[in-house]
């Protein structure tokens, strides 16, 4: 770990020129491509085959069925439906029907995707920019939820929190390969699990 200078991208984005934005996106893409080049460990989970630290997989009892690590995409998808059941256990009858829907269709909605190393919280507030003259340095911070996720995850989970108020969503697609089907499915599921 090291301390790096800079301001968060959320704050400075409106002040950047189009050339600066292109530079930031290119540097972020290079960094994400490097992460993707790390050979898969053959599971979905935290570094060292640990439990998921992402909040959608958090369980106070630490249940492996919800927290992982997971050996395949079926286990990964099943954990999300189990988390939904656990959140609403005994409170709402309609959740059982919704959980059954996800159990039946999540594999089709999200598909099968190889595990790749992901930051898993690539919001602008977690990207630092240090602009000195014509030079722009970029650093990604807040790695607590990083780990091995499906290939679509980084794009889809960011899609859940995108605010469509400026050009960031379009620029984000220069950084990460778009996964629109998986992004929409995750956004619906995210709302059920988090709100």
Tab-separated table of C-alpha atoms in Angstrom, residues 40-45 52 57 64-80 82 106-107 110-116 148-153:
chain	number	residue	atom	x	y	z
A	40	UNK	CA	-8.007	-17.405	-12.946
A	41	UNK	CA	-7.828	-19.275	-9.670
A	42	UNK	CA	-10.773	-21.453	-10.720
A	43	UNK	CA	-13.290	-20.174	-8.178
A	44	UNK	CA	-15.473	-17.149	-7.433
A	45	UNK	CA	-14.442	-15.610	-4.133
A	52	UNK	CA	-16.916	-12.739	-0.662
A	57	UNK	CA	-22.845	-11.863	-0.310
A	64	UNK	CA	-20.693	-20.688	2.772
A	65	UNK	CA	-23.844	-20.994	0.619
A	66	UNK	CA	-24.140	-17.189	0.649
A	67	UNK	CA	-20.590	-15.957	1.318
A	68	UNK	CA	-18.623	-18.408	-0.817
A	69	UNK	CA	-16.160	-19.113	-2.151
A	70	UNK	CA	-18.029	-20.710	-5.034
A	71	UNK	CA	-16.735	-23.400	-7.371
A	72	UNK	CA	-18.886	-22.468	-10.358
A	73	UNK	CA	-21.370	-19.931	-11.688
A	74	UNK	CA	-24.342	-22.045	-10.550
A	75	UNK	CA	-23.187	-21.747	-6.922
A	76	UNK	CA	-22.501	-18.021	-7.419
A	77	UNK	CA	-26.018	-17.426	-8.791
A	78	UNK	CA	-27.645	-19.654	-6.149
A	79	UNK	CA	-26.003	-17.568	-3.413
A	80	UNK	CA	-27.811	-14.458	-4.618
A	82	UNK	CA	-30.377	-17.644	-1.031
A	106	UNK	CA	-30.691	-16.438	-12.966
A	107	UNK	CA	-28.424	-18.828	-14.872
A	110	UNK	CA	-26.495	-13.955	-16.185
A	111	UNK	CA	-25.119	-16.840	-18.209
A	112	UNK	CA	-21.917	-18.699	-17.464
A	113	UNK	CA	-18.903	-16.484	-17.184
A	114	UNK	CA	-15.327	-17.307	-16.224
A	115	UNK	CA	-13.979	-15.857	-12.977
A	116	UNK	CA	-11.717	-12.838	-13.485
A	148	UNK	CA	-12.677	-13.327	-8.391
A	149	UNK	CA	-16.029	-12.540	-9.984
A	150	UNK	CA	-17.764	-13.463	-13.253
A	151	UNK	CA	-16.441	-11.576	-16.299
A	152	UNK	CA	-19.567	-9.408	-16.473
A	153	UNK	CA	-19.460	-8.398	-12.777
